[in-house]
Coordinates of C-alpha atoms and ligand atoms in Angstrom, one line a residue:
X662 CA 15.7 114.2 -55.5
X663 CA 12.0 113.7 -54.7
X664 CA 9.7 116.7 -54.2
X665 CA 7.5 117.5 -51.2
X666 CA 4.8 120.1 -51.4
X667 CA 4.0 121.9 -48.1
X668 CA 0.8 123.7 -47.4
X669 CA 0.6 125.9 -44.4
X670 CA -2.9 126.7 -43.0
X671 CA -4.2 129.9 -41.5
X672 CA -2.9 129.2 -37.9
X673 CA 0.5 128.5 -39.4
X674 CA 0.5 132.0 -41.1
X675 CA -1.1 133.9 -38.2
X676 CA 1.8 136.2 -37.3
X677 CA 5.4 136.9 -38.0
X678 CA 6.8 134.5 -35.4
X679 CA 4.7 131.6 -36.7
X680 CA 5.6 132.4 -40.3
X681 CA 9.3 132.2 -39.3
X682 CA 8.7 128.9 -37.8
X683 CA 7.0 127.7 -40.9
X684 CA 9.9 128.9 -43.0
X685 CA 12.3 127.0 -40.7
X686 CA 10.3 123.8 -41.4
X687 CA 10.6 124.3 -45.1
X688 CA 14.3 125.1 -44.9
X689 CA 15.0 122.0 -42.8
X690 CA 14.3 119.7 -45.8
X691 CA 15.7 120.4 -49.3
X692 CA 12.9 118.3 -50.8
X693 CA 10.3 120.8 -49.6
X694 CA 10.4 122.9 -52.8
X695 CA 6.9 124.1 -53.3
X696 CA 5.0 126.0 -50.6
X697 CA 1.3 126.8 -50.6
X698 CA -0.1 129.2 -48.1
X699 CA -3.4 130.2 -46.6
X700 CA -4.4 133.6 -45.4
X701 CA -3.5 134.5 -41.8
X702 CA -5.9 132.8 -39.4
X703 CA -6.8 133.5 -35.8
X704 CA -4.0 134.3 -33.4
X705 CA -6.1 133.9 -30.2
X706 CA -9.7 133.0 -29.2
X707 CA -12.0 135.8 -30.4
X708 CA -9.6 136.9 -33.2
X709 CA -11.0 137.1 -36.8
X710 CA -9.5 135.4 -39.8
X711 CA -8.2 137.7 -42.5
X712 CA -10.5 135.9 -45.0
X713 CA -13.5 136.7 -42.9
X714 CA -12.5 140.4 -42.7
X715 CA -12.1 140.5 -46.5
X716 CA -15.5 139.0 -47.1
X717 CA -16.9 141.6 -44.6
X718 CA -15.2 144.4 -46.6
X719 CA -16.9 143.1 -49.8
X720 CA -20.3 142.9 -48.1
X721 CA -20.0 146.4 -46.7
X722 CA -18.7 147.8 -50.0
X723 CA -21.5 146.2 -52.0
X724 CA -24.2 147.7 -49.8
X725 CA -22.6 151.1 -50.2
X726 CA -21.3 151.1 -46.6
X727 CA -17.9 152.3 -45.4
X728 CA -15.5 149.3 -45.1
X729 CA -12.5 151.5 -44.0
X730 CA -12.5 150.3 -40.4
X731 CA -12.5 146.6 -41.3
X732 CA -9.9 147.2 -44.0
X733 CA -7.6 149.0 -41.6
X734 CA -7.6 145.8 -39.4
X735 CA -6.4 143.8 -42.5
X736 CA -3.8 146.5 -43.2
X737 CA -2.4 146.5 -39.7
X738 CA -2.1 142.7 -39.7
X739 CA -0.1 142.6 -43.0
X740 CA 2.0 145.7 -42.4
X741 CA 2.7 144.5 -38.8
X742 CA 3.9 141.1 -40.2
X743 CA 6.1 142.8 -42.8
X744 CA 7.7 144.8 -40.1
X745 CA 8.1 141.9 -37.7
X746 CA 9.7 139.8 -40.5
X747 CA 12.0 142.7 -41.4
X748 CA 11.0 142.5 -45.1
X749 CA 10.0 145.2 -47.5
X750 CA 7.6 143.6 -49.9
X751 CA 5.5 146.6 -50.7
X752 CA 2.5 145.5 -48.5
X753 CA 1.3 149.2 -48.2
X754 CA 1.1 149.7 -52.0
X755 CA -0.5 146.3 -52.5
X756 CA -3.1 147.0 -49.9
X757 CA -3.8 150.5 -51.4
X758 CA -4.5 148.8 -54.7
X759 CA -6.8 146.1 -53.1
X760 CA -8.7 148.8 -51.3
X761 CA -9.2 150.7 -54.6
X762 CA -10.5 147.5 -56.3
X763 CA -12.9 146.7 -53.5
X764 CA -14.3 150.3 -53.7
X765 CA -14.6 149.9 -57.5
X766 CA -16.9 146.9 -57.0
X767 CA -14.5 143.9 -57.2
X768 CA -16.3 140.5 -56.7
X769 CA -16.4 138.6 -53.4
X770 CA -14.0 135.9 -54.7
X771 CA -11.4 138.6 -55.6
X772 CA -11.7 140.2 -52.2
X773 CA -11.5 136.9 -50.3
X774 CA -8.5 135.8 -52.3
X775 CA -6.3 138.7 -51.3
X776 CA -5.4 137.2 -47.9
X777 CA -3.6 134.3 -49.6
X778 CA -2.1 136.6 -52.2
X779 CA -0.5 138.9 -49.6
X780 CA 0.5 136.0 -47.3
X781 CA 2.2 134.3 -50.3
X782 CA 4.2 137.4 -51.1
X783 CA 5.4 137.6 -47.5
X784 CA 6.3 133.9 -47.3
X785 CA 8.2 134.1 -50.6
X786 CA 10.3 137.0 -49.3
X787 CA 11.0 135.2 -46.0
X788 CA 12.1 132.0 -47.9
X789 CA 13.8 134.1 -50.6
X790 CA 12.1 132.1 -53.4
X791 CA 10.0 133.2 -56.3
X792 CA 6.3 134.0 -55.8
X793 CA 4.1 132.3 -58.4
X794 CA 0.6 133.8 -58.5
X795 CA -2.2 131.1 -58.3
X796 CA -4.1 132.9 -61.1
X797 CA -1.3 131.9 -63.5
X798 CA -1.7 128.2 -62.7
X799 CA -5.2 127.3 -61.4
X800 CA -8.2 127.4 -63.7
X801 CA -11.8 127.1 -62.9
X802 CA -14.5 125.8 -65.3
X803 CA -17.6 128.0 -65.9
X804 CA -19.5 125.9 -63.3
X805 CA -16.9 126.7 -60.6
X806 CA -15.2 123.3 -60.6
X807 CA -11.5 122.9 -61.1
X808 CA -10.7 122.9 -64.8
X809 CA -8.8 119.8 -65.8
X810 CA -6.4 121.9 -67.8
X811 CA -5.0 123.2 -64.5
X812 CA -2.5 120.3 -64.0
X813 CA -0.7 120.7 -67.4
X814 CA -0.7 124.5 -67.0
X815 CA 0.6 124.4 -63.5
X816 CA 3.3 121.8 -64.5
X817 CA 4.4 124.0 -67.4
X818 CA 4.7 127.1 -65.2
X819 CA 6.2 125.5 -62.1
X820 CA 8.8 123.6 -64.2
X821 CA 10.6 126.9 -64.6
X822 CA 11.0 127.3 -60.8
X823 CA 13.0 124.8 -58.8
X824 CA 11.3 126.3 -55.7
X825 CA 8.3 128.6 -55.3
X826 CA 5.6 129.9 -53.0
X827 CA 2.0 129.8 -54.4
X828 CA -1.0 131.3 -52.6
X829 CA -3.8 128.8 -52.0
X830 CA -7.6 129.1 -52.3
X831 CA -7.9 130.8 -55.7
X832 CA -7.3 130.8 -59.4
X833 CA -8.8 132.3 -62.5
X834 CA -12.3 131.6 -63.8
X835 CA -13.3 131.0 -67.4
X836 CA -14.3 134.7 -67.6
X837 CA -10.7 135.7 -66.6
X838 CA -11.8 136.9 -63.1
X839 CA -10.5 135.6 -59.8
X840 CA -12.4 132.6 -58.4
X841 CA -12.0 130.7 -55.2
X842 CA -12.6 127.2 -54.0
X843 CA -15.1 126.8 -51.1
X844 CA -13.9 127.7 -47.6
X845 CA -10.8 125.9 -46.5
X846 CA -9.9 125.4 -50.1
X847 CA -6.1 126.1 -49.8
X848 CA -6.0 122.3 -49.0
X849 CA -7.2 121.7 -52.6
X850 CA -4.6 124.1 -54.0
X851 CA -1.8 122.2 -52.2
X852 CA -3.1 119.0 -53.7
X853 CA -3.2 120.5 -57.1
X854 CA 0.4 121.7 -56.9
X855 CA 1.5 118.3 -55.5
X856 CA 0.0 116.6 -58.5
X857 CA 1.3 119.1 -61.0
X858 CA 4.9 118.8 -59.8
X859 CA 4.6 115.0 -59.3
X860 CA 5.4 115.3 -55.6
X861 CA 6.3 112.2 -53.6
X862 CA 4.5 113.7 -50.6
X863 CA 1.9 116.4 -49.9
X864 CA 2.5 117.8 -46.4
X865 CA -0.4 119.6 -44.9
X866 CA 0.9 121.7 -42.0
X867 CA -1.8 122.8 -39.4
X868 CA -2.3 123.3 -35.7
X869 CA -2.9 119.7 -34.7
X870 CA -0.6 116.6 -34.7
X871 CA -2.7 114.6 -37.2
X872 CA -6.1 113.4 -38.1
X873 CA -7.8 112.4 -34.9
X874 CA -10.5 109.8 -34.4
X875 CA -12.9 112.6 -33.8
X876 CA -13.1 116.4 -33.4
X877 CA -10.8 117.5 -30.6
X878 CA -13.3 120.2 -29.7
X879 CA -15.8 117.4 -28.9
X880 CA -13.6 114.9 -27.2
X881 CA -10.4 116.3 -25.5
X882 CA -7.2 114.7 -26.9
X883 CA -8.8 112.0 -29.1
X884 CA -6.6 109.2 -30.4
X885 CA -4.5 110.2 -33.5
X886 CA -5.1 108.1 -36.5
X887 CA -1.6 107.1 -37.8
X888 CA -2.8 106.1 -41.3
X889 CA -6.1 106.4 -43.1
X890 CA -7.2 105.7 -46.6
X891 CA -8.2 108.3 -49.2
X892 CA -11.7 106.9 -49.0
X893 CA -11.9 107.1 -45.2
X894 CA -10.6 110.7 -45.3
X895 CA -13.2 111.6 -47.9
X896 CA -16.0 110.2 -45.7
X897 CA -14.7 111.8 -42.5
X898 CA -13.9 115.2 -43.9
X899 CA -17.1 115.4 -45.9
X900 CA -19.0 114.7 -42.6
X901 CA -17.3 117.5 -40.7
X902 CA -13.7 116.6 -39.9
X903 CA -12.6 119.8 -41.4
X904 CA -8.9 119.4 -40.7
X905 CA -8.6 118.7 -44.4
X906 CA -11.0 119.9 -47.2
X907 CA -13.0 116.9 -48.4
X908 CA -12.2 117.7 -52.0
X909 CA -8.4 117.8 -51.5
X910 CA -8.0 114.1 -52.1
X911 CA -9.1 114.2 -55.7
X912 CA -6.0 115.7 -57.3
X913 CA -3.6 113.4 -55.3
X914 CA -5.6 110.2 -55.3
X915 CA -5.3 109.4 -59.0
X916 CA -1.6 110.1 -58.8
X917 CA -1.1 108.0 -55.7
X918 CA 0.5 110.9 -53.7
X919 CA 0.2 110.4 -50.0
X920 CA -0.8 113.3 -47.8
X921 CA 0.8 113.8 -44.4
X922 CA -1.0 116.0 -41.8
X923 CA 1.7 117.6 -39.6
X924 CA 1.7 120.1 -36.8
X925 CA 3.6 123.4 -37.4
X926 CA 3.9 123.8 -33.6
X927 CA 5.3 120.3 -33.0
X928 CA 7.1 119.5 -36.2
X929 CA 8.7 116.3 -35.0
X930 CA 5.4 114.6 -34.2
X931 CA 4.7 111.8 -36.7
X932 CA 1.3 113.1 -37.8
X933 CA -1.1 111.2 -40.0
X934 CA -0.5 109.6 -43.4
X935 CA -3.3 109.4 -45.9
X936 CA -2.7 106.7 -48.4
X937 CA -4.5 104.5 -51.0
X938 CA -5.1 101.6 -48.6
X939 CA -4.4 101.7 -44.9
X940 CA -3.8 98.0 -44.4
X941 CA -2.4 98.2 -40.9
X942 CA -5.5 99.8 -39.5
X943 CA -7.9 97.6 -41.4
X944 CA -6.5 94.5 -39.7
X945 CA -6.5 96.0 -36.2
X946 CA -9.5 98.2 -35.9
X947 CA -13.1 98.1 -36.9
X948 CA -13.7 101.9 -36.6
X949 CA -11.2 104.4 -37.9
X950 CA -12.9 107.7 -37.0
X951 CA -16.2 109.5 -36.3
X952 CA -17.4 112.8 -37.6
X953 CA -20.6 114.8 -37.5
X954 CA -22.4 117.6 -39.3
X955 CA -25.5 119.5 -38.2
X956 CA -28.5 121.0 -40.0
X957 CA -30.1 118.5 -42.2
X958 CA -33.8 117.6 -42.8
X959 CA -35.3 114.2 -43.4
X960 CA -38.4 113.7 -45.5
X961 CA -40.0 110.3 -44.5
X962 CA -42.3 108.7 -47.1
X963 CA -44.4 105.7 -46.6
X964 CA -46.5 103.9 -49.3
X965 CA -47.7 100.2 -49.3
X966 CA -46.1 98.3 -52.2
X967 CA -43.7 101.2 -52.9
X968 CA -41.1 98.6 -54.0
X969 CA -43.3 97.5 -56.9
X970 CA -44.2 100.9 -58.2
X971 CA -42.0 101.6 -61.1
X972 CA -40.6 105.2 -61.1
X973 CA -41.6 106.1 -57.6
X974 CA -38.1 107.2 -56.4
X975 CA -37.5 108.8 -59.8
X976 CA -40.6 111.0 -59.4
X977 CA -39.6 112.0 -55.9
X978 CA -36.1 112.9 -57.0
X979 CA -37.5 114.7 -60.0
X980 CA -39.4 117.0 -57.7
X981 CA -36.2 117.8 -55.8
X982 CA -34.3 118.5 -58.9
X983 CA -37.0 120.9 -60.1
X984 CA -36.2 123.0 -57.0
X985 CA -32.5 122.7 -57.6
X986 CA -32.1 120.6 -54.4
X987 CA -29.6 117.7 -54.1
X988 CA -29.9 115.0 -51.5
X989 CA -27.3 113.6 -49.2
X990 CA -28.7 110.1 -48.4
X991 CA -31.6 108.0 -49.5
X992 CA -32.2 105.2 -47.0
X993 CA -35.1 103.0 -48.0
X994 CA -37.2 99.9 -47.0
X995 CA -39.9 97.9 -48.8
X996 CA -42.6 100.4 -48.2
X997 CA -40.6 103.4 -47.0
X998 CA -38.1 105.9 -48.4
X999 CA -36.4 108.8 -46.6
X1000 CA -34.6 111.6 -48.3
X1001 CA -32.0 113.5 -46.3
X1002 CA -31.3 117.1 -47.5
X1003 CA -29.0 119.8 -46.3
X1004 CA -31.0 122.6 -44.7
X1005 CA -29.3 125.3 -46.8
X1006 CA -31.4 124.1 -49.8
X1007 CA -34.7 124.4 -47.9
X1008 CA -35.1 127.9 -46.7
X1009 CA -37.8 130.3 -48.0
X1010 CA -40.6 127.8 -48.1
X1011 CA -38.9 125.3 -50.4
X1012 CA -39.4 122.4 -48.0
X1013 CA -43.1 123.0 -47.8
X1014 CA -43.4 123.2 -51.6
X1015 CA -41.5 119.9 -52.0
X1016 CA -43.7 118.1 -49.5
X1017 CA -46.8 119.5 -51.2
X1018 CA -45.6 118.4 -54.7
X1019 CA -44.7 114.9 -53.3
X1020 CA -48.3 114.6 -51.9
X1021 CA -49.8 115.6 -55.2
X1022 CA -47.5 113.7 -57.6
X1023 CA -46.6 110.4 -55.9
X1024 CA -49.6 110.0 -53.5
X1025 CA -47.8 108.5 -50.5
X1026 CA -49.8 107.0 -47.6
X1027 CA -47.9 109.4 -45.4
X1028 CA -45.2 112.0 -45.6
X1029 CA -43.6 113.7 -42.6
X1030 CA -40.5 115.7 -42.0
X1031 CA -37.9 116.0 -39.3
X1032 CA -36.0 119.2 -39.4
X1033 CA -32.7 120.1 -37.8
X1034 CA -31.0 116.8 -37.5
X1035 CA -27.3 116.1 -37.3
X1036 CA -25.7 113.3 -39.3
X1037 CA -22.9 111.3 -37.5
X1038 CA -20.7 109.0 -39.6
X1039 CA -18.8 106.2 -38.1
X1040 CA -16.2 105.3 -40.6
X1041 CA -13.7 102.4 -41.1
X1042 CA -12.7 99.8 -43.7
X1043 CA -12.5 97.3 -40.8
X1044 CA -16.3 97.5 -40.2
X1045 CA -17.1 95.3 -43.2
X1046 CA -15.3 92.3 -41.5
X1047 CA -16.0 93.0 -37.8
X1048 CA -19.2 91.3 -36.7
X1049 CA -21.3 93.3 -34.3
X1050 CA -20.0 96.8 -35.0
X1051 CA -23.5 98.1 -35.7
X1052 CA -24.9 96.4 -32.6
X1053 CA -22.2 97.9 -30.4
X1054 CA -22.8 101.3 -31.9
X1055 CA -26.6 101.3 -31.3
X1056 CA -26.2 99.9 -27.8
X1057 CA -23.8 102.7 -27.0
X1058 CA -26.3 105.3 -28.3
X1059 CA -29.2 103.7 -26.4
X1060 CA -27.2 103.6 -23.2
X1061 CA -26.4 107.3 -23.7
X1062 CA -30.2 108.0 -24.1
X1063 CA -29.8 109.2 -27.7
X1064 CA -32.8 108.9 -29.9
X1065 CA -31.8 107.7 -33.4
X1066 CA -34.0 109.3 -36.1
X1067 CA -32.5 107.8 -39.2
X1068 CA -29.9 105.1 -40.1
X1069 CA -28.0 104.6 -43.3
X1070 CA -25.2 102.3 -44.1
X1071 CA -23.1 102.9 -47.2
X1072 CA -23.1 100.0 -49.7
X1073 CA -19.3 99.7 -49.3
X1074 CA -19.8 99.0 -45.6
X1075 CA -17.3 101.8 -45.0
X1076 CA -19.6 103.8 -42.9
X1077 CA -22.7 103.8 -40.7
X1078 CA -24.6 107.1 -40.6
X1079 CA -27.1 107.9 -37.9
X1080 CA -29.3 111.0 -37.8
X1081 CA -30.0 112.5 -34.4
X1082 CA -31.3 115.8 -33.2
X1083 CA -28.9 118.7 -33.7
X1084 CA -28.8 119.1 -29.9
X1085 CA -27.5 115.5 -29.5
X1086 CA -24.7 115.8 -32.1
X1087 CA -21.7 116.1 -29.6
X1088 CA -23.2 113.6 -27.2
X1089 CA -23.6 111.1 -30.0
X1090 CA -20.0 111.4 -31.1
X1091 CA -18.8 111.1 -27.5
X1092 CA -20.8 107.9 -27.0
X1093 CA -19.5 106.3 -30.1
X1094 CA -16.0 107.3 -29.4
X1095 CA -16.2 105.9 -25.8
X1096 CA -17.5 102.6 -27.2
X1097 CA -14.8 102.1 -29.8
X1098 CA -11.8 103.9 -28.5
X1099 CA -12.1 103.9 -24.7
X1100 CA -14.4 100.9 -24.0
X1101 CA -13.4 97.5 -22.7
X1102 CA -13.2 96.0 -26.2
X1103 CA -11.8 99.3 -27.5
X1104 CA -10.4 98.9 -30.9
X1105 CA -8.6 102.2 -31.3
X1106 CA -4.9 102.2 -32.3
Ligands
ADP1117 P1 -5.7 125.2 -41.1 O1 -5.9 126.7 -40.7 O2 -4.4 124.7 -40.8 O3 -6.2 124.9 -42.4 P2 -8.1 124.1 -39.9 O4 -8.7 125.0 -38.8 O5 -8.8 124.2 -41.2 O6 -6.6 124.4 -40.0 O7 -8.1 122.6 -39.5 C1 -7.5 122.2 -38.3 C2 -8.6 122.1 -37.2 O8 -9.5 121.0 -37.5 C3 -8.1 121.6 -35.8 O9 -7.6 122.7 -35.1 C4 -9.3 120.9 -35.2 O10 -9.9 121.7 -34.3 C5 -10.2 120.7 -36.4 N1 -10.7 119.3 -36.5 C6 -11.9 118.9 -36.7 N2 -12.0 117.5 -36.7 C7 -10.7 117.1 -36.6 C8 -10.2 115.8 -36.5 N3 -10.9 114.7 -36.7 N4 -8.8 115.6 -36.4 C9 -8.0 116.8 -36.2 N5 -8.5 118.0 -36.2 C10 -9.9 118.2 -36.4
LIG1118 N1 -8.5 131.4 -46.2 C1 -9.5 130.5 -46.8 C2 -10.6 130.3 -45.7 O1 -10.5 130.8 -44.6 C3 -9.0 129.3 -47.4 C4 -8.1 128.4 -46.5 O2 -7.8 128.8 -45.4 O3 -7.9 127.2 -46.8 O4 -11.5 129.5 -46.0
MG1119 MG1 -8.1 124.3 -43.2

């Protein structure tokens, strides 16, 4: 019998009723043997995710402030769910211990991880299957990346359990302490478990019926992408389509395990399959999807004969690395070069220092910066063969009166990235969506 790994996100774990529904989904298919869970998410607009409450407790405790009020909100959520689910899994005692540890100075990662830990214990009780703690199977290297020994370790532990519930988001670091992935990282945990147990399918259960051609908060009810490739997923999720963590493909890609995005609230919807190569779409559509991310800065450099100056780019990048700054894109021409950087690297005067060092060390004819831009990626394998895709895209933007600050096309012709003002981000995505998915020559599925 083949194995399916199911990961349930925060909205699928938000209260007792939804947890029951998730358990019914698992029980409806005997192949769904390993279940990875997130911490309870928002139940309604304005609600706060348990993970955010836990980070807040840590913040308060580390500044010596009282975290009791915030902690009591976490307590009432878990104890409420325990009651609603009519299970006695010792939530009270577990929360007492977590509270003591936070007070005693536990790290941010430990605090944040407790939402998944408690949710995992609840889900294990509801399904009546063993709980396997993620700290027993997921290992982080000293630099915080996933340690490659994880797969063998997870396989050896999980082999002993025909079925199990595993909390997402965390594992154990090289120093023996709890460490987490970045936010949304339970998606990575699910992929890790899928690879370790050699699953035939990794089902990612969330609150939407698949991966849409763009963010449903920007375009209401966008088209659902039936199938996309790992590479398209990586490009779209990295650029802001946060339905799936952009790093969650790495564990499954090398093992060729498909991912299916499914809706816990509409389990019979087909969802989206993410596979090695999405042939059907490539033949039919030029554009697969669009995603955007705000808060980048571009440094534009101009220097005559830059192309003939050996080491020019290396010197510019050397300056960035001196400040511990990595770059996102590097579009260039004969006499021009632009460096696109995430704003989070540039606070506290770092941008000014980099610009001044560039002036001194590489002597450009001109250097200017454009802050607070959004990057919008239009992604699709079909773009390499479809003549005129870029022309259509830029015409759509000009008709929508959107000023394009920067353009970059990946060498694989899988994407076209444009930089626009932060304020134009949503309008830019809407204009591209309209052109390729609603327009006369619409190519959407
Ligand atoms: P979970 O709690 O299940 O991990 P997330 O909130 O992380 O769920 O991801 C699901 C959300 O991703 C959706 O509710 C949706 O608003 C958002 N989203 C952003 N871009 C897309 C997209 N292209 N397709 C589908 N959902 C998207
Ligand atoms: N609970 C964590 C977060 O809110 C991890 C996850 O949900 O995937 O980021
Ligand atoms: Mg998520």
